[in-house]
Amino acid sequence: MKPPLMDLHIETAISGFYKGFAKNVTVAGKVIVGALIIWAVAFPTQAASVLSSINGVILSTFNYWYVFVMAFFVLVCLLLAIWPASGRLKLGHPEDKPEFSNFSWFSMMFGAGIGIGMLTFATAEPMYHWASNPDTIRGITEGSSAENVRAAYVWSFTHWGLAAWAAYAIVGLSLAYFAYRRDLPLTIRSALVPLFGRSLSGPLGHTIDVVAVVATVLGVSQTLGFGVEQFVAGLSRIGFGDWLYTATADGGQKVSIMAIILALVVIMGASTLSALSGVGKGIKWLSNINMGLSFFILAFFLIFGSTFFGLQALFLGIWDYLVSIPSNILTVWAKDGTETGDALAGWQGGWTIFYWAWWIAFAPFVGVFLARISKGRTVREYVLGAIVIPAFMCFVWFAIVGGTAIDLELNGNANGAITGAGQADQLFAMLGVILSPTLAWIMSIVVVVLLLTYLVTSADSAVLIINTINAAGDEGPKARPHILFWGAALAFVVGGLIIAGGLGAIQTAMVIGALPFSLVMALMGISVLKAIWRDGKREKMGVASTSAEVAATAAAE
């Protein structure tokens, strides 16, 4: 058995505007994203219609694929958690130590991975599933009743639990393993070296990295889109004026174009400045602020919210969720012509399949970022730290914050104020029920600040990760114009798609963009299992499996 491949050449420009960047990847990514922006802004009706049609085909054709591939990621991570070899192998060389403390590591991981969505959905999702879920569709429970609370949390925890973080962990582990043990470039194609070898230096590798860049832009845009709507809702609650919303034809209201522009200018301006400062400075400090404010808000709900109800929902929800895993992560509902069957398929497409696509599209960004901050940790430490702790944190938020909202509606104190609010406004509406107007206004400001820091952390991390992929894995300083371009591109994708068709247009584009990258991720799971298995055999045979061991062997000879 020979040492593994430890040299993957990726051609980069040696001078000019693209110095240090792989031009094939960078230009192709910019052209695809630029074309999407122009199409969405210039032809919003056509863009929304075409994207919707493609999305319908994907949801009806690839629903089985999305469900089973996410189950595969969970199984791979569980295998790595119990595999003896994974406890010995380090993401790096034997002398490497973690760069960040456990608190900063967790803070950056959580803030980049799921913080924005948690603020929106910790209230909104349990409330929605409390009213409607597969059990209510099948007539097992009654919507918006006490008996439906446990079912609501089974699905909330399913969508934000082990599966979500397993998707992130697969990408991060694959990249960190090959980048820090074998000194391969920290870019997506390197994770497939055990399967395709040196052929990844050419068009195949370029295509994989471009797919990752496009998926990242769309996945992050989905997250920023939710954040922008909640940010505007918060600004409205603290008194920024009626101009933040415009009336719709059906008598409702939607976020105004001026509000979208204001939110994106603030968010992307701050995130670009942070991106220019790098991971060790701006992103690290913002992540620590995020975690501190998150604990403050959580402590607030533990003191002033429905604590007993929330803790009961937490422990029962975790038990119900763990028991439901074997069936829930493998169940696919397809349209069968019956009212119940079609309703179940529609629910799964709008919730589970949407989430699986969202996590997959978000995975190249979070994965590269996790790899970047996890050097020096063992495979088992990484897998358990990147899956169990963040998932549990999500469960606590959903149980305490969402549980308070459900309890307020159940006991009549809210009197429909929370259920009647829009998805982005439900957290602020709940604060209005719990607190006096003045205290609700103060807490709304705290939530808006936390939301802003989460938005900035996600956006600036995404810009740095996109540039890392485009620069063939180079983690060093990047040319400022490219940071500015991707910051502006994210803003235009979010703004353009929201204007074209609201969050639904972003959701549709993201589901489409996630499909090709889901195949890449499945191959990454196979690749890292193969690498760990073969490195275990190399270790027993005394064959070098890391670049440091190869260098030491060469020096000895």
Coordinates of C-alpha atoms in Angstrom, one line a residue:
M1 CA 0.0 0.0 0.0
K2 CA 1.4 3.4 -1.0
P3 CA 0.9 6.8 0.6
P4 CA -2.1 8.7 -0.6
L5 CA -2.1 11.5 -3.2
M6 CA -0.8 14.7 -1.5
D7 CA -0.4 17.0 -4.5
L8 CA -3.3 18.3 -6.5
H9 CA -2.3 21.1 -8.8
I10 CA -5.0 23.8 -9.5
E11 CA -3.8 26.4 -12.0
T12 CA -4.2 30.0 -10.8
A13 CA -3.4 33.3 -12.5
I14 CA 0.1 34.6 -11.7
S15 CA -0.7 38.2 -12.5
G16 CA -3.4 40.6 -13.4
F17 CA -6.9 41.2 -11.9
Y18 CA -7.3 37.4 -11.1
K19 CA -3.9 36.9 -9.6
G20 CA -4.1 34.0 -7.2
F21 CA -7.5 32.9 -8.4
A22 CA -8.5 29.9 -10.6
K23 CA -9.9 31.9 -13.5
N24 CA -12.0 29.0 -14.9
V25 CA -13.9 28.8 -11.5
T26 CA -14.1 32.5 -10.7
V27 CA -15.3 33.7 -14.0
A28 CA -17.8 30.9 -14.5
G29 CA -19.2 31.5 -11.1
K30 CA -19.5 35.2 -11.7
V31 CA -21.2 34.7 -15.1
I32 CA -23.8 32.3 -13.7
V33 CA -24.6 34.4 -10.7
G34 CA -24.6 37.7 -12.7
A35 CA -26.9 36.1 -15.3
L36 CA -29.3 35.1 -12.5
I37 CA -29.3 38.6 -11.1
I38 CA -30.0 40.3 -14.5
W39 CA -32.7 37.8 -15.3
A40 CA -34.5 38.2 -12.0
V41 CA -34.3 42.0 -12.1
A42 CA -35.0 42.5 -15.8
F43 CA -37.7 39.8 -16.2
P44 CA -39.1 39.2 -12.7
T45 CA -42.4 37.6 -13.9
Q46 CA -40.7 35.2 -16.3
A47 CA -38.0 34.3 -13.8
A48 CA -40.5 33.5 -11.1
S49 CA -42.6 31.4 -13.6
V50 CA -39.7 29.4 -15.0
L51 CA -38.1 28.8 -11.6
S52 CA -41.4 27.6 -10.2
S53 CA -41.9 25.2 -13.1
I54 CA -38.4 23.7 -12.7
N55 CA -39.0 23.5 -8.9
G56 CA -42.2 21.5 -9.4
V57 CA -40.4 19.0 -11.6
I58 CA -37.6 18.6 -9.0
L59 CA -40.0 18.2 -6.1
S60 CA -42.0 15.5 -7.9
T61 CA -39.0 13.7 -9.4
F62 CA -36.1 14.0 -6.9
N63 CA -38.0 13.9 -3.6
Y64 CA -36.8 10.4 -2.9
W65 CA -33.2 11.4 -3.7
Y66 CA -33.3 14.4 -1.3
V67 CA -34.7 12.2 1.6
F68 CA -32.4 9.3 1.1
V69 CA -29.2 11.3 0.6
M70 CA -29.8 13.2 3.8
A71 CA -30.4 9.9 5.6
F72 CA -27.0 8.7 4.1
F73 CA -25.3 11.8 5.7
V74 CA -26.7 10.9 9.1
L75 CA -25.6 7.3 8.8
V76 CA -22.0 8.3 7.8
C77 CA -21.7 10.6 10.8
L78 CA -23.0 8.0 13.2
L79 CA -20.6 5.5 11.8
L80 CA -17.7 8.0 12.2
A81 CA -18.7 8.7 15.8
I82 CA -18.4 5.0 16.8
W83 CA -15.6 3.9 14.4
P84 CA -12.4 3.3 16.5
A85 CA -10.1 4.8 13.9
S86 CA -11.9 8.1 13.9
G87 CA -10.9 8.6 17.6
R88 CA -7.2 8.4 16.7
L89 CA -7.1 10.3 13.4
K90 CA -6.6 14.1 13.7
L91 CA -7.6 16.8 11.3
G92 CA -4.0 17.8 10.9
H93 CA -0.6 16.5 12.0
P94 CA 0.1 15.0 15.4
E95 CA 1.5 18.2 16.8
D96 CA -1.4 20.5 15.6
K97 CA -3.6 22.1 18.2
P98 CA -7.0 23.7 17.8
E99 CA -6.6 27.4 16.8
F100 CA -9.8 28.5 18.6
S101 CA -11.2 27.8 22.0
N102 CA -14.2 25.5 22.3
F103 CA -16.5 28.5 23.0
S104 CA -15.2 30.5 20.0
W105 CA -15.3 27.3 17.8
F106 CA -18.9 26.6 18.8
S107 CA -19.9 30.3 18.5
M108 CA -18.6 30.6 14.9
M109 CA -20.0 27.2 13.9
F110 CA -23.4 28.0 15.2
G111 CA -23.6 31.6 14.0
A112 CA -22.5 30.8 10.5
G113 CA -24.5 27.6 10.3
I114 CA -28.0 28.3 11.6
G115 CA -28.3 31.5 13.7
I116 CA -30.4 33.6 11.4
G117 CA -32.9 30.8 10.6
M118 CA -33.2 30.0 14.3
L119 CA -34.3 33.5 15.2
T120 CA -37.0 33.3 12.6
F121 CA -38.1 29.7 12.9
A122 CA -37.7 29.1 16.7
T123 CA -41.1 30.7 17.0
A124 CA -42.6 30.3 13.6
E125 CA -42.0 26.6 12.9
P126 CA -43.4 25.1 16.2
M127 CA -46.4 27.4 15.8
Y128 CA -47.0 26.3 12.2
H129 CA -46.6 22.5 12.9
W130 CA -48.8 23.0 16.0
A131 CA -51.5 24.0 13.6
S132 CA -50.7 21.6 10.7
N133 CA -48.4 18.6 10.3
P134 CA -48.7 15.1 8.9
D135 CA -50.6 13.9 12.0
T136 CA -53.3 16.5 11.5
I137 CA -53.4 15.8 7.8
R138 CA -54.0 12.1 8.5
G139 CA -56.6 12.9 11.3
I140 CA -54.5 11.5 14.1
T141 CA -54.4 14.8 16.1
E142 CA -56.3 18.1 16.0
G143 CA -54.5 21.2 14.9
S144 CA -53.8 24.0 17.4
S145 CA -54.7 21.7 20.3
A146 CA -52.8 20.5 23.4
E147 CA -52.6 17.0 22.0
N148 CA -50.8 18.3 18.9
V149 CA -47.8 19.9 20.7
R150 CA -45.6 16.8 20.7
A151 CA -46.2 16.1 17.0
A152 CA -45.2 19.8 16.3
Y153 CA -41.9 19.3 18.0
V154 CA -41.1 16.0 16.3
W155 CA -41.1 17.8 13.0
S156 CA -39.4 20.9 14.2
F157 CA -36.6 18.9 15.7
T158 CA -36.4 16.6 12.6
H159 CA -35.8 19.6 10.4
W160 CA -33.3 21.4 12.7
G161 CA -31.6 18.4 14.3
L162 CA -29.0 15.8 13.4
A163 CA -29.8 15.7 9.6
A164 CA -29.1 19.5 9.2
W165 CA -25.7 19.3 11.0
A166 CA -24.7 16.0 9.4
A167 CA -24.9 17.7 6.0
Y168 CA -22.6 20.4 7.2
A169 CA -20.3 18.0 9.0
I170 CA -19.8 15.8 5.9
V171 CA -18.5 18.7 3.8
G172 CA -16.4 20.2 6.7
L173 CA -14.9 16.8 7.6
S174 CA -14.0 15.9 4.1
L175 CA -12.3 19.2 3.4
A176 CA -10.4 19.4 6.8
Y177 CA -9.3 15.8 6.5
F178 CA -7.6 16.2 3.1
A179 CA -6.5 19.8 3.5
Y180 CA -4.8 19.4 6.9
R181 CA -3.6 15.8 6.8
R182 CA -2.5 15.7 3.2
D183 CA -2.0 19.4 2.5
L184 CA -4.4 19.4 -0.4
P185 CA -6.1 22.7 -1.3
L186 CA -9.0 23.8 0.9
T187 CA -11.5 23.6 -1.8
I188 CA -14.4 21.3 -2.7
R189 CA -12.7 19.2 -5.3
S190 CA -10.0 18.1 -2.9
A191 CA -12.6 16.0 -1.0
L192 CA -13.1 13.7 -4.0
V193 CA -9.4 12.9 -4.5
P194 CA -9.7 9.3 -3.3
L195 CA -12.3 8.7 -6.0
F196 CA -11.0 10.7 -9.0
G197 CA -7.4 11.4 -8.3
R198 CA -5.4 13.9 -10.4
S199 CA -8.2 14.3 -12.9
L200 CA -9.6 16.9 -10.5
S201 CA -6.9 19.3 -11.6
G202 CA -8.9 19.8 -14.9
P203 CA -12.4 20.5 -16.1
L204 CA -14.0 18.0 -13.7
G205 CA -12.6 19.8 -10.7
H206 CA -13.4 23.2 -12.0
T207 CA -17.1 22.1 -12.5
I208 CA -17.3 20.8 -9.0
D209 CA -16.0 24.1 -7.5
V210 CA -18.4 26.2 -9.7
V211 CA -21.3 24.1 -8.6
A212 CA -20.3 24.7 -5.0
V213 CA -20.0 28.5 -5.5
V214 CA -23.4 28.7 -7.1
A215 CA -25.0 26.5 -4.4
T216 CA -23.3 28.7 -1.7
V217 CA -24.7 31.9 -3.2
L218 CA -28.2 30.5 -3.4
G219 CA -28.1 28.9 0.0
V220 CA -26.8 32.0 1.8
S221 CA -29.3 34.1 -0.2
Q222 CA -32.1 32.0 1.2
T223 CA -30.8 32.6 4.8
L224 CA -30.3 36.3 4.2
G225 CA -33.8 36.6 2.7
F226 CA -35.4 35.3 5.9
G227 CA -33.1 37.6 7.9
V228 CA -33.9 40.7 5.8
E229 CA -37.7 40.1 6.3
Q230 CA -37.3 39.7 10.0
F231 CA -34.9 42.6 10.2
V232 CA -37.5 44.9 8.5
A233 CA -40.2 43.5 10.8
G234 CA -38.0 44.5 13.8
L235 CA -37.4 48.0 12.4
S236 CA -41.1 48.4 12.1
R237 CA -41.7 47.3 15.7
I238 CA -39.2 49.8 17.1
G239 CA -40.7 52.6 15.1
F240 CA -39.0 53.2 11.8
G241 CA -42.2 54.0 10.0
D242 CA -44.9 52.7 7.8
W243 CA -42.8 53.1 4.6
L244 CA -41.2 49.7 5.4
Y245 CA -44.2 48.0 4.0
T246 CA -46.5 48.4 1.0
A247 CA -50.0 47.2 0.4
T248 CA -50.8 44.2 -1.8
A249 CA -53.7 43.6 -4.1
D250 CA -55.4 41.1 -1.7
G251 CA -55.4 43.6 1.2
G252 CA -52.2 42.4 2.9
Q253 CA -48.8 43.9 3.0
K254 CA -45.3 43.1 1.9
V255 CA -41.8 44.5 2.5
S256 CA -41.2 47.6 0.4
I257 CA -38.4 47.9 -2.1
M258 CA -36.9 50.8 -0.1
A259 CA -36.9 48.6 3.0
I260 CA -35.1 45.8 1.2
I261 CA -32.5 48.2 -0.2
L262 CA -31.9 49.8 3.3
A263 CA -31.6 46.4 5.0
L264 CA -29.2 45.1 2.3
V265 CA -27.0 48.2 2.3
V266 CA -26.6 48.0 6.1
I267 CA -26.1 44.2 6.2
M268 CA -23.8 43.8 3.2
G269 CA -21.9 47.0 4.0
A270 CA -21.0 45.8 7.5
S271 CA -20.3 42.2 6.3
T272 CA -18.0 43.4 3.6
L273 CA -15.9 45.4 6.1
S274 CA -15.8 42.4 8.4
A275 CA -14.8 40.1 5.6
L276 CA -11.9 42.4 4.8
S277 CA -10.6 41.8 8.3
G278 CA -10.6 38.0 8.1
V279 CA -11.8 35.1 10.2
G280 CA -9.5 35.6 13.2
K281 CA -10.7 39.2 13.8
G282 CA -14.1 40.5 12.7
I283 CA -15.8 37.1 12.3
K284 CA -14.5 35.7 15.6
W285 CA -15.6 38.7 17.6
L286 CA -18.9 39.0 15.9
S287 CA -19.6 35.3 16.6
N288 CA -18.7 35.7 20.3
I289 CA -21.1 38.7 20.5
N290 CA -23.8 36.6 18.8
M291 CA -23.5 33.8 21.3
G292 CA -23.5 36.2 24.3
L293 CA -26.7 37.9 23.0
S294 CA -28.3 34.5 22.2
F295 CA -27.8 33.3 25.7
F296 CA -29.2 36.6 27.0
I297 CA -32.4 36.3 25.0
L298 CA -32.7 32.6 25.9
A299 CA -32.2 33.5 29.6
F300 CA -34.9 36.1 29.2
F301 CA -37.4 33.5 28.0
L302 CA -36.4 31.1 30.7
I303 CA -37.3 33.8 33.3
F304 CA -40.3 35.5 31.7
G305 CA -41.6 32.9 29.3
S306 CA -43.4 29.6 29.8
T307 CA -40.5 27.8 31.4
F308 CA -42.2 24.6 32.6
F309 CA -44.1 24.2 29.3
G310 CA -40.9 24.8 27.3
L311 CA -38.8 22.4 29.4
Q312 CA -41.5 19.7 29.1
A313 CA -41.6 20.3 25.3
L314 CA -37.8 20.0 25.2
F315 CA -37.4 16.7 27.0
L316 CA -40.5 15.0 25.5
G317 CA -39.6 16.5 22.1
I318 CA -36.1 15.0 22.2
W319 CA -37.4 11.6 23.2
D320 CA -40.1 11.6 20.5
Y321 CA -37.6 12.9 17.9
L322 CA -35.0 10.2 18.7
V323 CA -37.7 7.5 18.5
S324 CA -39.0 8.9 15.2
I325 CA -35.7 9.1 13.5
P326 CA -35.7 5.7 11.7
S327 CA -39.0 6.3 10.1
N328 CA -39.0 10.1 9.6
I329 CA -35.7 10.4 7.8
L330 CA -36.7 7.6 5.3
T331 CA -40.4 8.4 4.7
V332 CA -41.3 9.8 1.3
W333 CA -44.8 10.9 0.5
A334 CA -45.7 11.1 -3.2
K335 CA -48.9 12.3 -4.8
D336 CA -51.3 9.4 -5.2
G337 CA -54.4 11.2 -6.4
T338 CA -56.1 11.1 -2.9
E339 CA -56.7 14.2 -0.9
T340 CA -54.6 12.9 2.0
G341 CA -51.8 11.6 -0.1
D342 CA -51.5 14.8 -2.1
A343 CA -51.7 16.9 1.0
L344 CA -48.9 14.9 2.6
A345 CA -46.7 15.2 -0.5
G346 CA -47.4 19.0 -0.6
W347 CA -46.5 19.4 3.1
Q348 CA -43.3 17.4 2.7
G349 CA -42.3 19.4 -0.4
G350 CA -42.9 22.7 1.3
W351 CA -41.1 21.7 4.5
T352 CA -38.9 18.7 4.6
I353 CA -37.6 18.7 1.0
F354 CA -37.2 22.5 1.2
Y355 CA -35.1 22.1 4.4
W356 CA -33.0 19.3 3.0
A357 CA -32.3 21.4 -0.1
W358 CA -31.5 24.5 2.1
W359 CA -29.0 22.5 4.2
I360 CA -27.4 21.1 1.1
A361 CA -27.1 24.4 -0.6
F362 CA -25.7 25.9 2.6
A363 CA -23.3 23.1 3.2
P364 CA -20.4 24.2 0.9
F365 CA -20.2 27.5 2.8
V366 CA -20.6 26.1 6.3
G367 CA -18.5 23.1 5.4
V368 CA -15.5 25.1 4.2
F369 CA -15.9 27.4 7.2
L370 CA -16.1 24.4 9.7
A371 CA -13.0 23.0 8.1
R372 CA -11.2 26.3 8.4
I373 CA -11.9 26.6 12.1
S374 CA -11.5 22.9 13.1
K375 CA -7.8 22.1 12.3
G376 CA -6.2 20.1 15.1
R377 CA -9.3 18.3 16.3
T378 CA -9.8 14.5 16.0
V379 CA -12.4 13.1 13.6
R380 CA -14.6 11.9 16.4
E381 CA -14.3 15.2 18.4
Y382 CA -15.2 17.1 15.2
V383 CA -18.2 14.9 14.3
L384 CA -19.7 15.0 17.8
G385 CA -19.0 18.7 18.3
A386 CA -20.4 19.7 14.9
I387 CA -23.6 17.7 15.2
V388 CA -24.7 17.0 18.8
I389 CA -24.0 20.4 20.4
P390 CA -25.5 22.7 17.7
A391 CA -28.5 20.4 17.3
F392 CA -29.2 20.5 21.1
M393 CA -28.9 24.3 21.1
C394 CA -31.5 24.4 18.4
F395 CA -33.8 22.1 20.4
V396 CA -33.5 24.4 23.5
W397 CA -34.3 27.5 21.5
F398 CA -37.3 25.9 19.7
A399 CA -38.7 24.4 23.0
I400 CA -38.3 27.5 25.2
V401 CA -39.1 30.3 22.7
G402 CA -41.5 28.4 20.5
G403 CA -43.0 26.7 23.5
T404 CA -43.8 30.1 25.1
A405 CA -45.6 31.1 22.0
I406 CA -47.7 28.0 21.9
D407 CA -48.5 28.2 25.6
L408 CA -49.6 31.8 25.3
E409 CA -52.0 30.9 22.5
L410 CA -53.2 27.8 24.3
N411 CA -54.1 29.6 27.6
G412 CA -55.6 32.5 25.7
N413 CA -53.2 35.2 26.8
A414 CA -52.1 35.9 23.3
N415 CA -55.6 35.9 21.9
G416 CA -54.4 35.3 18.3
A417 CA -51.7 38.0 18.4
I418 CA -48.9 35.6 17.6
T419 CA -50.7 33.3 15.2
G420 CA -52.1 36.3 13.4
A421 CA -48.6 37.8 12.8
G422 CA -46.5 37.0 9.8
Q423 CA -43.7 34.5 10.0
A424 CA -41.0 37.2 10.3
D425 CA -43.0 39.1 12.9
Q426 CA -44.0 36.4 15.3
L427 CA -41.1 36.7 17.7
F428 CA -41.7 40.4 18.1
A429 CA -45.4 39.8 18.5
M430 CA -44.7 37.4 21.3
L431 CA -42.6 40.0 23.1
G432 CA -45.5 42.4 22.8
V433 CA -47.7 39.9 24.6
I434 CA -45.3 39.1 27.4
L435 CA -44.0 42.6 28.2
S436 CA -45.2 46.2 28.6
P437 CA -44.9 48.4 25.5
T438 CA -41.7 50.0 26.7
L439 CA -39.9 46.7 27.7
A440 CA -41.1 45.1 24.5
W441 CA -39.6 48.0 22.5
I442 CA -36.2 47.5 24.4
M443 CA -36.2 43.8 23.8
S444 CA -37.1 44.2 20.2
I445 CA -34.0 46.4 19.8
V446 CA -31.9 43.6 21.4
V447 CA -33.3 41.1 18.9
V448 CA -32.7 43.4 16.0
V449 CA -29.1 43.9 17.0
L450 CA -28.6 40.1 17.4
L451 CA -30.2 39.5 14.0
L452 CA -28.0 42.1 12.4
T453 CA -24.8 40.5 13.9
Y454 CA -26.0 37.0 12.7
L455 CA -26.7 38.4 9.2
V456 CA -23.3 40.1 9.1
T457 CA -21.5 37.0 10.3
S458 CA -23.2 34.7 7.8
A459 CA -22.7 37.1 4.9
D460 CA -19.0 37.9 5.6
S461 CA -18.2 34.3 6.2
A462 CA -19.8 33.4 2.9
V463 CA -17.8 36.0 1.0
L464 CA -14.6 34.7 2.4
I465 CA -15.5 31.1 1.7
I466 CA -16.5 31.8 -1.9
N467 CA -13.2 33.6 -2.4
T468 CA -11.3 30.6 -0.8
I469 CA -12.9 28.2 -3.3
N470 CA -12.2 30.6 -6.2
A471 CA -8.6 30.9 -5.1
A472 CA -8.0 27.2 -5.2
G473 CA -8.2 26.9 -1.4
D474 CA -5.9 29.7 -0.5
E475 CA -6.9 31.0 2.9
G476 CA -4.7 34.1 2.8
P477 CA -5.7 37.7 2.0
K478 CA -7.8 38.1 -1.1
A479 CA -8.0 40.9 -3.6
R480 CA -10.4 43.5 -2.2
P481 CA -12.3 43.9 -5.5
H482 CA -13.4 40.3 -5.4
I483 CA -14.6 40.6 -1.8
L484 CA -16.6 43.7 -2.8
F485 CA -18.0 41.9 -5.9
W486 CA -19.3 38.9 -4.0
G487 CA -20.7 41.1 -1.2
A488 CA -22.6 43.1 -3.9
A489 CA -23.6 39.9 -5.7
L490 CA -25.2 38.4 -2.6
A491 CA -27.1 41.7 -2.0
F492 CA -28.4 41.7 -5.6
V493 CA -29.4 38.0 -5.6
V494 CA -31.4 38.5 -2.4
G495 CA -32.9 41.8 -3.5
G496 CA -33.6 40.7 -7.1
L497 CA -35.3 37.4 -6.2
I498 CA -37.3 39.0 -3.4
I499 CA -38.5 41.7 -5.8
A500 CA -39.2 39.0 -8.5
G501 CA -41.2 36.7 -6.4
G502 CA -40.6 37.2 -2.7
L503 CA -38.9 34.6 -0.5
G504 CA -40.6 31.9 -2.6
A505 CA -38.4 32.8 -5.6
I506 CA -35.3 32.5 -3.5
Q507 CA -36.5 29.2 -2.1
T508 CA -37.2 27.9 -5.6
A509 CA -33.8 28.9 -7.0
M510 CA -32.1 27.4 -4.0
V511 CA -33.8 24.0 -4.3
I512 CA -32.7 23.9 -8.0
G513 CA -29.1 24.9 -7.1
A514 CA -28.8 22.4 -4.4
L515 CA -29.6 19.4 -6.6
P516 CA -26.2 19.1 -8.4
F517 CA -24.3 19.7 -5.2
S518 CA -26.2 17.0 -3.4
L519 CA -24.5 14.5 -5.8
V520 CA -21.1 16.0 -4.9
M521 CA -21.9 15.7 -1.2
A522 CA -22.9 12.0 -1.6
L523 CA -19.5 11.3 -3.3
M524 CA -17.8 13.3 -0.4
G525 CA -19.3 10.9 2.1
I526 CA -18.1 7.9 0.2
S527 CA -14.7 9.5 -0.3
V528 CA -14.0 10.3 3.3
L529 CA -15.1 6.8 4.5
K530 CA -12.7 5.3 1.9
A531 CA -9.9 7.6 3.0
I532 CA -10.3 6.9 6.8
W533 CA -10.5 3.1 6.2
R534 CA -7.4 3.1 4.0
D535 CA -5.4 5.4 6.3
G536 CA -6.3 3.0 9.2
K537 CA -4.7 0.2 7.2
R538 CA -1.7 2.3 6.3
E539 CA -1.2 3.0 10.0
K540 CA -1.2 -0.7 10.8
M541 CA 1.3 -1.3 8.0
G542 CA 3.6 1.6 8.9
V543 CA 2.8 3.4 5.7
A544 CA 2.8 7.2 5.8
S545 CA -0.7 8.7 5.5
T546 CA -0.1 12.4 6.2
S547 CA 2.2 14.9 4.5
A548 CA 4.2 15.3 7.7
E549 CA 4.9 11.5 7.9
V550 CA 5.9 11.5 4.2
A551 CA 8.3 14.4 4.9
A552 CA 9.8 12.6 7.9
T553 CA 10.2 9.4 6.0
A554 CA 12.0 11.3 3.2
A555 CA 14.3 13.1 5.7
A556 CA 15.2 9.8 7.4
E557 CA 16.1 8.2 4.0

